[in-house]
Amino acid sequence: MRGSGPRAAGRRRTWGGGGGGGGDIPSTPASLAACYSSPRRAPLWTCLLLCAALRTLLASPSSEVNLLDSRTVMGDLGWIAFPKNGWEEIGEVDENYAPIHTYQVCKVMEQNQNNWLLTSWISNEGASRIFIELKFTLRDCNSLPGGLGTCKETFNMYYFESDDANGRKLKENQYIKIDTIAADESFTELDLGDRVMKLNTEVRDVGPLSKKGFYLAFQDVGACIALVSVRVYYKKCPSVVRHLAIFPDTITGADSSQLLEVSGSCVNHSVTDDPPKMHCSAEGEWLVPIGKCMCKAGYEEKNGTCQAPSPVTNVKRGKIAKNSISLSWQEPDRPNGIILEYEIKYFEKDQETSYTIIKSKEASITAEGLKPASVYVFQIRARTAAGYGVFSRRFEFETTPVFAASSDQSQIPIIAVSVTVGVILLAVVIGFLLSGRRCGYSKAKQDPEEEKMQFHSGHIKLPGVRTYIDPHTYEDPNQAVHEFAKEIEASSITIERVIGAGEFGEVCSGRLKQPGKRELPVAIKTLKVGYSEKQRRDFLGEASIMGQFDHPNIIHLEGVVTKSKPVMIVTEYMENGSLDTFLKKNDGQFTVIQLVGMLRGIAAGMKYLSDMGYVHRDLAARNILINSNLVCKVSDFGLSRVLEDDPEAAYTTRGGKIPIRWTAPEAIAFRKFTSASDVWSYGIVMWEVVSYGERPYWEMTNQDVIKAVEEGYRLPSPMDCPAALYQLMLDCWQKDRNSRPKFDELVNMLDKLIRNPSSLKTLVNTSSRVSTLLAEHGPLGPGAYRSVGEWLEAIKMGRYTEIFMENGYSSMDAVAQVTLE
Ligand code: AMP
């Protein structure tokens, strides 16, 4: 029912009780002018509210789903007003002559106004929190001569829940008030003169809703308002594919701070052992991705999907005879794995329903038993461990006519060869079956437990329980590298720039393009020239360890270059580099949920390592890498060198280098490194993350740190730290290592916090921070400083100076009086 031309402009509708039934009164330019100037009449400002403003407003974000948009309703809205002389609908048109519904009321001169406008029923479509966006203009009471006593500058919005689309109530007390709506900008006579309208936008939300729908109501108590549009919507996190998992359209939760945990399902041909999840925020944003899917072996990731081998394209005809056609072809461009065989489908042209399928391990076949002088259509597809790819396009070839003598002769050797090959194949198959039967018989007699074990370079591995194998247990370390790391051709690597310095040489970023795989951004660690055999062994030791791991929160090894120089280790590229530097650079930039997401990732990686029986020994934010999606991955795996190359590692009295500030007391005292000592270090990493890369124990000396920790002191909570996180840190720093949480418990606890973000709202109380701070910095001795500021600066706590002053601790004497209580 679009307006059919200028004649449709300025149609005015008035209400009957049943809504929208009144007669249409054509308006004229004169009536418009009168309305602008007289507050006694309903003002037709909306025609000036100008389409330009409305046009820009029509598009709503993809995370919002409209339940009602009065601007897009062409016909009758079905809203009703009471009393009937209160709100009026003014039917206007936009620049495309499409009708716009506006509602106006302007009874500013009359006392005791109570004008209601009720919408028709709005289904909430399953949403439990809905948003109402109002666009309106409101006249400034000061600009109304004589109206000051009665004129109002607000109106009220109400709702009434109902399962019944015909259950509109007319009793005011059945409606629940949403809010009083005031204008940010009201307009005056002057604005009218300039024909500039000040359009206000106000959004309110209502929830949780429990019925199928609701009615809205607008109550005017004596203002001069034009309600230009009403948009009712809910928010959803729109369906996305992230990390090869599909997350469905998800309606946001009823609570404005709620994060809904949503499980993703792996796209076709992908699998996961860390099920992907994301969290849908009340704002319709996907947050904190956890886990991921990976393409099955033989599939390649491309634009969020996994595809099997690409189609065979290059098919060439070989010998063609009256009853046979020979073909050959090249391997597909992207085989995405080892091609196990080809399937060839062929049929006589136009006889597609009667086709033949043959299989071949070679990239060639001869189709036999064909009719002479007939066109045959061939299609070929490749199979890898992942399954079949798609068929190639159709290739057509024609057999020769019956009288082509040479063709017959050409068949003779083929037939001879075929018969011979057939006989040989038959013999091989029979032999294979017989030997297989013998194997089956002897296996049946084996101990079933023994059968489950695989012997793997002298190490017993149980399927399903993968354990870490220390490369030291190999007599020849080169064997370990080649067992766990793939050899990469140096020519497939392009080095782009130097990004860091490792113990053995430079670390560069670059690209890796291996045959049949898509190009990847990678980090390349190089072994500097002039290395000793031990250095080479130690350097490649990291790859032998890394190559055993396969987890989204552990840095992934692409392979090694050992057959040419320089020797290189190639890993996935982490755009944001090491976590400590990244956090320092972005101080204060992340939400608590983002920080907890990072910690969750690190804990999941560590859980995987501890399940594999690997103890990291040097877990610290500097050894975590972070990518552009803020996914954190544990890195820096080494043999004896683990602690040798860490600038934080210091020699202990028992010899051996240890990164004191990150290490559990039992590991420092008697080198008891276990997953429980990794948990202690994890607590320090939590502290580093929440304090955006602050140095643990600031400038205290290592000796002071060891002493303080032994005496029971612990790092104070970082600024603005959720109490639940600080409690986890303290749990990780239990003296008794058996009392510390395990990594799987940490992952579960962090997941719970992510699911219930309101649990992160309680922060550690500042005054208790200050008192613990004083206690824990006892070894530094506040008595040694002249002013509170100087002392706090020395312990890198200068930012708390103001808090001290505000609380009356302005001199060192006063500070010295502070007790823990
Ligand atoms: P590392 O020898 O492993 O400590 O690496 C030295 C530095 O190189 C790190 O601190 C990072 O800044 C950088 N780096 C190492 N590996 C990667 C990677 N996979 N992606 C991005 N940067 C890396």
Coordinates of C-alpha atoms in Angstrom, one line a residue, residues 576-586 621-622:
N576 CA 50.9 -10.5 18.7
G577 CA 54.1 -12.1 19.8
S578 CA 54.9 -12.9 23.4
L579 CA 52.1 -12.2 26.0
D580 CA 54.1 -10.1 28.5
T581 CA 55.2 -7.6 25.9
F582 CA 51.7 -7.5 24.3
L583 CA 50.0 -6.8 27.6
K584 CA 52.5 -4.1 28.5
K585 CA 51.8 -2.4 25.2
N586 CA 48.1 -2.6 25.7
A621 CA 53.9 -14.8 30.3
R622 CA 57.1 -14.2 28.3

